[in-house]
Amino acid sequence: MLLADRYAELRETTRVRERALFPPQRTPTELELQARWFAGDFGKHFVTTAADKIDIVQFGTWNREAGPDFRDAAIRVNGGEPIRGCIELDVIDRSWETHGHATNPAFEETVLHVFVEKSDREFFTRTRSNRNVPQVCIDPTILSDAFSANISLARPGRCQSPLKDLPEERVHSVLDAAAQFRLQQKATRISRKIDDHGRDEALFQEVAAALGYKKNKLPFTLIAQRLSLKLVREKADDSEAMLFGVAGFLEAPDLGVFKRSTREYVRKLWDRWWPHRDEAQRLILPAKIWRLSGTRPLNHPQRRVAALSMLAREWPAFRRVLGKRSSFAANDFFSGLDHPFWKFHYTLTAKASPKAMALIGKSRVADILANVLFPFWLAEDADLWPEYAKLPAQLSNRRLETAATRLFGGDPRRRAFTKTVAHQQGLLQIYQDFCMRDNSDCAQCPFPEQMRKWT
Ligand code: SF4
């Protein structure tokens, strides 16, 4: 992908400038930090507060019992033999003490303590037997803002002028270059996740996150991390109930709150969830994690959890589709996912709809293709750029409209520049690399000058 390399060079021109003086301040929640740690977003090589090198050999699994957040993990200290044990992640280092972990035998197996904030006074992480646990301080400002995306609409930027004078093919070429770069970055990220979690688990987590787009990416990621594909496939008969249970959707104590048409379905879910509930108690998501306002009923998370459950059930067929490396085959697969209850229901408490609805709509499938499957195929060395470049865009969103306003303003070709998934992705990449890093109201942004030179 030569264009991607050219874009990478262009992007480097932004690096000489300082970071924004007032970057958006957002402290991720502990759950978000944990999800992103487990996803490998912070990387796997660290230096402890005592200057030892730590390599994460295995991120482990989310712990369902009392004790640290992740168990069955493995780390290397200064390149030594892998050490197996648990990993605890806190926002503040001293939480180890204030939460009573230092005296709790369940934390004895901890091999790594990860935190974001270091207290003023020196603090050592020690277990009940007085063993010193290596500490790693992570920096959430290195994260892209994948779990949040609320950017206000903007006015046209300085680059509007050179872009409007560029012939259409040249603008396409810039967008293609940025899109290829973005696709490669996604492929690299997925490839890393495959190294960390294996091919199937990595894909399961990625598709789950895409099903949560955009407001519920975090809870969907947590569900797929906490109930691995392996576990869900092993408990095939109970898997749908377990997914709904861990999502926190089966907490209502009274069947009376459900419509008659729903009661039988919910009762079946409860009956299958109840035997697992005590054991999985720690994994149940808090209700407040779900963002429901502004979500269209068709996209309600409960429908999407049902879709995730059907995907797990049909996993062997999904693997065959992956092997075909065709957007048409993938489209057919996702559009064909069906569910007797969710075909006619928006939520567990809503009235049944007289008309059948697709479990996963067209725009979601397009998003899964663009953000999961094509990057995954590229990670497996299949360069399907010509097919990717043809994918039609289904929807716009607030961030895209902001980017289009900044770069193209009132250019009559604006719509034509955002008609494909690839061009939308390219636009988002430019917005992220230039607009989001600009702190000069466009004055010092190198993009307009670079555009004049783009051939
Ligand atoms: S910051 Fe740069 S890329 Fe963004 S609108 Fe201004 S000139 Fe264009």
Coordinates of C-alpha atoms and ligand atoms in Angstrom, one line a residue:
M1 CA 0.0 0.0 0.0
L2 CA 2.2 2.8 -1.3
L3 CA -0.4 5.5 -0.7
A4 CA -0.5 4.5 3.0
D5 CA 3.2 5.1 3.2
R6 CA 2.9 8.6 1.6
Y7 CA 0.1 9.4 4.1
A8 CA 2.3 8.2 6.9
E9 CA 5.0 10.7 5.8
L10 CA 2.4 13.5 5.5
R11 CA 1.2 12.7 9.0
E12 CA 4.7 12.9 10.4
T13 CA 4.8 16.6 9.5
T14 CA 2.4 17.2 12.4
R15 CA 4.8 15.6 14.9
V16 CA 7.1 18.5 15.2
R17 CA 4.4 20.6 16.7
E18 CA 3.7 20.6 20.4
R19 CA 0.8 18.8 21.8
A20 CA -2.4 20.8 22.3
L21 CA -2.0 23.1 25.3
F22 CA -5.4 22.1 26.6
P23 CA -6.1 18.5 25.5
P24 CA -9.5 17.3 26.3
Q25 CA -9.5 16.1 29.9
R26 CA -11.4 12.9 30.4
T27 CA -10.6 10.4 33.1
P28 CA -11.6 7.0 32.0
T29 CA -13.5 4.9 34.5
E30 CA -11.9 2.0 36.1
L31 CA -14.0 -0.4 34.0
E32 CA -12.9 1.3 30.8
L33 CA -9.3 1.2 31.9
Q34 CA -9.5 -2.5 32.7
A35 CA -11.2 -3.2 29.4
R36 CA -8.6 -1.4 27.4
W37 CA -5.7 -2.9 29.4
F38 CA -7.1 -6.4 28.6
A39 CA -7.6 -5.4 25.0
G40 CA -3.9 -4.6 24.8
D41 CA -4.4 -0.9 24.1
F42 CA -1.7 0.1 26.5
G43 CA 0.8 -2.4 24.9
K44 CA 2.5 -5.3 26.5
H45 CA 5.9 -4.0 27.4
F46 CA 6.3 -1.8 30.5
V47 CA 8.8 -0.5 32.9
T48 CA 8.0 -0.7 36.6
T49 CA 8.3 2.1 39.1
A50 CA 11.5 0.3 40.2
A51 CA 12.8 0.4 36.6
D52 CA 12.4 -3.3 35.9
K53 CA 11.2 -4.4 32.4
I54 CA 7.9 -6.2 32.3
D55 CA 6.6 -8.1 29.3
I56 CA 3.0 -9.3 29.4
V57 CA 3.1 -12.9 28.2
Q58 CA -0.6 -13.6 28.8
F59 CA -3.3 -11.1 29.8
G60 CA -5.2 -13.9 31.6
T61 CA -9.0 -13.9 32.0
W62 CA -11.4 -11.7 33.9
N63 CA -11.7 -13.0 37.4
R64 CA -15.1 -14.2 38.5
E65 CA -14.2 -14.8 42.1
A66 CA -12.9 -12.8 44.9
G67 CA -9.4 -11.4 44.2
P68 CA -7.6 -9.4 41.6
D69 CA -9.2 -8.3 38.3
F70 CA -7.4 -10.8 36.0
R71 CA -6.2 -14.3 36.8
D72 CA -4.2 -16.9 34.9
A73 CA -2.0 -14.1 33.6
A74 CA 1.7 -14.4 33.0
I75 CA 4.5 -11.8 33.0
R76 CA 8.2 -11.8 32.4
V77 CA 10.4 -9.6 34.6
N78 CA 13.6 -8.4 32.9
G79 CA 13.3 -11.1 30.3
G80 CA 13.3 -14.0 32.9
E81 CA 11.0 -17.0 32.9
P82 CA 7.3 -16.4 32.8
I83 CA 5.7 -15.9 36.2
R84 CA 2.1 -16.9 36.4
G85 CA -0.4 -15.2 38.6
C86 CA -3.0 -12.4 38.8
I87 CA -3.0 -8.8 37.7
E88 CA -4.8 -6.0 39.6
L89 CA -5.7 -2.7 38.0
D90 CA -6.7 0.3 40.0
V91 CA -7.1 4.0 39.2
I92 CA -5.0 5.0 42.2
D93 CA -2.0 3.0 43.6
R94 CA -3.1 3.3 47.2
S95 CA -6.5 1.6 46.4
W96 CA -4.5 -1.5 47.1
E97 CA -4.4 -0.5 50.7
T98 CA -7.7 1.3 51.1
H99 CA -9.6 -1.6 49.5
G100 CA -7.9 -4.1 51.9
H101 CA -6.0 -6.1 49.2
A102 CA -2.9 -5.9 51.3
T103 CA -4.4 -8.1 54.0
N104 CA -6.7 -10.2 51.7
P105 CA -5.4 -13.7 51.0
A106 CA -7.3 -13.7 47.7
F107 CA -4.7 -11.2 46.4
E108 CA -1.7 -13.3 47.4
E109 CA -1.2 -14.5 43.8
T110 CA -0.9 -11.0 42.4
V111 CA 2.2 -10.7 40.2
L112 CA 1.5 -7.2 38.9
H113 CA -0.2 -4.1 40.2
V114 CA -1.2 -1.6 37.5
F115 CA -2.5 1.9 38.2
V116 CA -2.9 5.3 36.7
E117 CA -2.3 7.7 39.5
K118 CA 0.7 7.6 41.7
S119 CA 0.3 9.1 45.1
D120 CA 2.7 11.8 46.5
R121 CA 4.1 9.5 49.1
E122 CA 6.0 6.4 48.1
F123 CA 3.8 3.4 48.1
F124 CA 4.8 -0.3 47.8
T125 CA 2.3 -2.9 46.8
R126 CA 2.7 -5.8 49.3
T127 CA 0.7 -8.9 49.7
R128 CA -0.4 -10.4 53.0
S129 CA 2.8 -12.4 53.2
N130 CA 4.7 -9.2 52.7
R131 CA 5.8 -10.0 49.1
N132 CA 6.6 -7.0 47.1
V133 CA 4.5 -6.8 43.9
P134 CA 5.9 -5.0 40.8
Q135 CA 4.1 -1.8 40.0
V136 CA 3.4 -0.4 36.6
C137 CA 2.0 3.1 36.1
I138 CA 0.0 3.5 32.8
D139 CA -0.8 6.7 31.0
P140 CA -4.4 6.9 29.6
T141 CA -3.5 10.0 27.6
I142 CA -1.8 7.7 25.0
L143 CA -5.2 6.1 24.2
S144 CA -7.1 7.1 21.2
D145 CA -10.6 8.1 22.2
A146 CA -12.2 5.0 20.8
F147 CA -14.8 4.7 23.6
S148 CA -16.0 8.3 23.4
A149 CA -16.7 10.4 20.4
N150 CA -18.5 13.6 21.2
I151 CA -17.0 16.3 19.2
S152 CA -18.8 19.5 18.5
L153 CA -19.6 20.5 15.0
A154 CA -17.1 23.0 13.6
R155 CA -16.6 25.8 11.0
P156 CA -14.6 25.3 7.8
G157 CA -10.8 25.3 8.3
R158 CA -7.9 26.8 6.4
C159 CA -7.4 23.7 4.3
Q160 CA -10.7 24.3 2.6
S161 CA -9.1 26.7 0.2
P162 CA -6.4 24.4 -1.3
L163 CA -8.8 21.4 -1.3
K164 CA -11.5 23.2 -3.2
D165 CA -8.9 24.0 -6.0
L166 CA -7.7 20.4 -6.2
P167 CA -9.1 18.3 -9.0
E168 CA -11.4 15.6 -7.8
E169 CA -9.0 12.7 -8.5
R170 CA -6.3 14.4 -6.3
V171 CA -8.8 14.7 -3.4
H172 CA -9.7 11.1 -3.9
S173 CA -6.1 10.2 -3.8
V174 CA -5.5 12.0 -0.5
L175 CA -8.6 10.3 1.0
D176 CA -7.5 6.9 -0.3
A177 CA -4.0 7.4 1.2
A178 CA -5.5 8.3 4.6
A179 CA -8.0 5.4 4.4
Q180 CA -5.2 2.9 3.5
F181 CA -3.2 4.1 6.4
R182 CA -6.1 3.8 8.8
L183 CA -6.9 0.3 7.5
Q184 CA -3.3 -0.8 8.1
Q185 CA -3.4 0.6 11.6
K186 CA -6.5 -1.3 12.4
A187 CA -5.0 -4.4 10.9
T188 CA -1.9 -4.0 13.1
R189 CA -4.1 -3.5 16.2
I190 CA -6.2 -6.7 15.4
S191 CA -3.0 -8.6 14.7
R192 CA -1.7 -7.7 18.1
K193 CA -5.0 -8.7 19.6
I194 CA -4.8 -12.1 17.8
D195 CA -1.3 -12.6 19.3
D196 CA -2.6 -11.8 22.8
H197 CA -5.9 -13.6 22.7
G198 CA -6.0 -15.9 19.7
R199 CA -7.8 -15.5 16.4
D200 CA -11.3 -16.5 17.5
E201 CA -11.4 -14.6 20.8
A202 CA -9.9 -11.5 19.2
L203 CA -12.6 -11.5 16.5
F204 CA -15.4 -12.2 19.0
Q205 CA -14.3 -9.2 21.0
E206 CA -13.9 -7.0 17.9
V207 CA -17.4 -7.9 16.6
A208 CA -18.9 -7.4 20.0
A209 CA -17.4 -3.9 20.2
A210 CA -18.8 -3.1 16.7
L211 CA -22.2 -4.3 17.9
G212 CA -21.9 -1.8 20.8
Y213 CA -21.2 1.1 18.5
K214 CA -21.2 3.8 19.4
K215 CA -22.4 4.5 22.8
N216 CA -22.1 1.0 24.2
K217 CA -18.8 -0.1 22.9
L218 CA -17.3 -0.4 26.4
P219 CA -20.0 -2.7 27.9
F220 CA -20.0 -4.9 24.8
T221 CA -16.2 -5.2 25.0
L222 CA -16.5 -6.1 28.6
I223 CA -19.1 -8.8 27.9
A224 CA -17.0 -10.5 25.3
Q225 CA -13.9 -10.3 27.5
R226 CA -15.7 -11.6 30.5
L227 CA -17.6 -14.3 28.7
S228 CA -15.1 -15.6 26.3
L229 CA -16.2 -17.2 23.0
K230 CA -14.7 -20.5 24.3
L231 CA -16.9 -20.4 27.4
V232 CA -20.0 -19.3 25.5
R233 CA -19.5 -22.1 23.0
E234 CA -19.0 -24.7 25.7
K235 CA -22.2 -23.7 27.4
A236 CA -24.2 -23.5 24.2
D237 CA -27.6 -24.1 25.8
D238 CA -27.1 -21.5 28.4
S239 CA -25.0 -19.0 26.4
E240 CA -27.8 -16.6 25.5
A241 CA -29.0 -16.5 29.1
M242 CA -25.4 -16.0 30.3
L243 CA -24.8 -13.1 28.0
F244 CA -28.0 -11.4 29.0
G245 CA -27.2 -12.1 32.7
V246 CA -23.7 -10.7 32.6
A247 CA -25.1 -7.7 30.7
G248 CA -27.2 -7.1 33.7
F249 CA -30.5 -7.4 31.8
L250 CA -31.9 -10.2 34.0
E251 CA -31.9 -8.4 37.3
A252 CA -35.6 -7.5 37.4
P253 CA -37.0 -9.7 40.2
D254 CA -40.6 -9.7 39.0
L255 CA -41.9 -11.4 35.8
G256 CA -45.0 -9.2 36.1
V257 CA -43.1 -6.2 34.6
F258 CA -42.9 -8.1 31.2
K259 CA -45.6 -8.2 28.6
R260 CA -47.4 -11.5 28.3
S261 CA -45.7 -12.3 24.9
T262 CA -42.3 -11.8 26.5
R263 CA -42.8 -13.7 29.8
E264 CA -42.1 -17.1 28.4
Y265 CA -38.9 -16.0 26.7
V266 CA -37.7 -14.2 29.9
R267 CA -38.6 -17.1 32.1
K268 CA -36.5 -19.4 29.9
L269 CA -33.6 -17.0 30.1
W270 CA -33.9 -16.8 33.9
D271 CA -34.1 -20.5 34.3
R272 CA -30.8 -20.9 32.4
W273 CA -29.1 -17.9 34.0
W274 CA -30.0 -18.7 37.6
P275 CA -27.6 -21.7 38.1
H276 CA -24.7 -19.5 36.9
R277 CA -25.7 -16.3 38.6
D278 CA -23.9 -16.7 41.9
E279 CA -20.7 -17.8 40.3
A280 CA -20.8 -14.9 37.7
Q281 CA -21.9 -12.3 40.2
R282 CA -18.7 -10.3 40.0
L283 CA -18.9 -10.1 36.2
I284 CA -22.4 -8.6 36.0
L285 CA -22.3 -5.2 34.5
P286 CA -23.7 -2.3 36.5
A287 CA -26.9 -0.8 35.0
K288 CA -25.3 2.6 34.8
I289 CA -22.8 1.5 32.3
W290 CA -25.4 1.3 29.6
R291 CA -26.1 4.4 27.5
L292 CA -29.6 4.2 26.2
S293 CA -30.6 7.8 25.5
G294 CA -30.5 8.7 21.9
T295 CA -30.3 5.0 20.9
R296 CA -32.8 4.0 18.2
P297 CA -35.1 1.1 19.4
L298 CA -33.8 -1.1 16.6
N299 CA -30.3 -0.7 18.0
H300 CA -31.2 -1.3 21.6
P301 CA -28.3 -3.2 23.3
Q302 CA -30.6 -6.0 24.2
R303 CA -31.2 -6.8 20.5
R304 CA -27.4 -6.5 20.0
V305 CA -26.7 -8.9 22.9
A306 CA -29.1 -11.4 21.2
A307 CA -27.1 -10.8 18.0
L308 CA -23.8 -11.6 19.8
S309 CA -25.3 -14.8 21.1
M310 CA -26.5 -15.9 17.6
L311 CA -23.0 -15.1 16.3
A312 CA -21.4 -17.3 18.9
R313 CA -23.9 -20.1 18.1
E314 CA -23.1 -19.8 14.4
W315 CA -19.4 -19.4 14.9
P316 CA -18.3 -22.4 12.6
A317 CA -20.3 -20.9 9.8
F318 CA -18.8 -17.5 10.5
R319 CA -15.3 -19.0 10.2
R320 CA -16.2 -20.4 6.8
V321 CA -17.4 -17.0 5.7
L322 CA -14.1 -15.5 6.9
G323 CA -12.2 -17.9 4.7
K324 CA -14.1 -16.6 1.7
R325 CA -12.8 -13.1 2.2
S326 CA -15.8 -11.7 0.5
S327 CA -17.9 -8.8 1.7
F328 CA -20.9 -10.3 -0.1
A329 CA -20.6 -13.6 1.8
A330 CA -20.1 -11.7 5.1
N331 CA -23.2 -9.6 4.3
D332 CA -25.3 -12.6 3.7
F333 CA -24.1 -14.2 6.9
F334 CA -24.9 -11.3 9.1
S335 CA -28.2 -10.4 7.4
G336 CA -29.2 -14.1 7.8
L337 CA -28.8 -14.1 11.6
D338 CA -32.2 -14.7 12.9
H339 CA -33.9 -14.9 16.3
P340 CA -37.5 -15.9 16.9
F341 CA -38.1 -13.4 19.7
W342 CA -35.8 -10.5 18.8
K343 CA -37.1 -10.5 15.2
F344 CA -40.3 -9.0 16.6
H345 CA -39.1 -7.1 19.8
Y346 CA -37.2 -3.9 20.4
T347 CA -36.5 -4.6 24.1
L348 CA -37.5 -7.1 26.8
T349 CA -40.2 -4.7 28.0
A350 CA -41.6 -3.2 24.7
K351 CA -44.7 -4.4 22.9
A352 CA -44.2 -6.9 20.1
S353 CA -43.8 -5.3 16.7
P354 CA -46.2 -6.6 14.0
K355 CA -43.3 -6.5 11.4
A356 CA -40.2 -8.6 11.5
M357 CA -36.9 -6.8 11.8
A358 CA -33.4 -7.7 10.9
L359 CA -31.3 -8.7 14.0
I360 CA -28.3 -6.8 12.6
G361 CA -29.1 -3.9 10.2
K362 CA -27.3 -3.0 7.0
S363 CA -25.3 -0.1 8.5
R364 CA -24.0 -2.3 11.4
V365 CA -22.9 -4.9 8.9
A366 CA -21.1 -2.2 6.9
D367 CA -19.4 -1.1 10.0
I368 CA -18.4 -4.6 11.0
L369 CA -16.9 -5.1 7.5
A370 CA -15.0 -1.8 7.5
N371 CA -13.7 -1.9 11.1
V372 CA -13.3 -5.6 11.8
L373 CA -13.4 -8.0 8.8
F374 CA -11.3 -6.0 6.2
P375 CA -8.6 -5.1 8.8
F376 CA -8.7 -8.8 9.9
W377 CA -8.2 -10.0 6.3
L378 CA -5.4 -7.5 5.9
A379 CA -3.8 -8.7 9.1
E380 CA -3.8 -12.2 7.5
D381 CA -2.0 -10.7 4.5
A382 CA -5.0 -10.5 2.1
D383 CA -4.9 -7.1 0.5
L384 CA -8.5 -6.6 -0.6
W385 CA -8.2 -2.8 -1.1
P386 CA -10.0 -2.8 -4.4
E387 CA -13.0 -4.4 -2.8
Y388 CA -12.8 -2.3 0.3
A389 CA -12.6 0.9 -1.8
K390 CA -15.9 0.0 -3.4
L391 CA -17.9 -0.5 -0.1
P392 CA -20.7 2.1 -0.2
A393 CA -21.1 4.2 2.9
Q394 CA -24.4 3.6 4.7
L395 CA -24.6 6.4 7.2
S396 CA -22.9 9.6 8.3
N397 CA -22.4 10.6 11.9
R398 CA -21.6 13.7 13.9
R399 CA -17.8 13.3 13.8
L400 CA -17.8 12.7 10.0
E401 CA -20.0 15.8 9.4
T402 CA -17.7 17.8 11.6
A403 CA -14.6 16.6 9.6
A404 CA -16.4 17.2 6.3
T405 CA -17.4 20.8 7.4
R406 CA -13.8 21.6 8.4
L407 CA -12.1 20.2 5.3
F408 CA -14.7 20.8 2.5
G409 CA -17.0 23.5 3.9
G410 CA -19.5 24.4 1.2
D411 CA -17.6 22.6 -1.6
P412 CA -20.4 21.2 -3.8
R413 CA -18.3 18.0 -4.2
R414 CA -18.5 17.4 -0.5
R415 CA -21.2 14.6 -0.7
A416 CA -19.3 12.9 -3.5
F417 CA -16.2 12.8 -1.3
T418 CA -17.9 10.8 1.5
K419 CA -19.9 8.3 -0.5
T420 CA -17.7 5.3 0.2
V421 CA -16.6 3.7 3.5
A422 CA -13.0 4.2 2.5
H423 CA -13.3 7.9 1.9
Q424 CA -15.2 8.3 5.2
Q425 CA -12.5 6.5 7.0
G426 CA -9.8 8.6 5.2
L427 CA -11.6 11.8 6.3
L428 CA -11.8 10.6 9.9
Q429 CA -8.1 9.8 9.8
I430 CA -7.2 13.3 8.6
Y431 CA -9.4 14.8 11.2
Q432 CA -7.8 12.8 13.9
D433 CA -4.2 13.5 12.7
F434 CA -4.5 17.2 11.9
C435 CA -7.6 18.8 13.4
M436 CA -7.5 17.0 16.7
R437 CA -3.9 17.9 17.1
D438 CA -4.2 21.5 16.1
N439 CA -4.0 24.1 18.7
S440 CA -3.6 27.2 16.5
D441 CA -7.0 27.6 14.9
C442 CA -5.5 26.1 11.7
A443 CA -2.7 28.7 11.5
Q444 CA 0.1 26.3 12.1
C445 CA -1.5 23.2 10.7
P446 CA 0.7 21.8 7.9
F447 CA -2.1 20.1 6.1
P448 CA -3.0 22.9 3.7
E449 CA 0.6 23.4 2.5
Q450 CA 1.0 19.6 2.1
M451 CA -2.2 19.5 0.0
R452 CA -0.8 22.1 -2.4
K453 CA 2.1 19.8 -3.0
W454 CA 0.1 16.5 -3.2
T455 CA 0.4 15.1 -6.7
Ligands
SF4_1 S1 -6.6 21.9 11.5 FE1 -5.6 21.6 9.6 S2 -6.8 19.9 8.6 FE2 -8.0 20.7 10.3 S3 -9.4 22.2 9.4 FE3 -7.6 23.3 10.1 S4 -6.2 23.4 8.4 FE4 -7.7 21.8 7.9

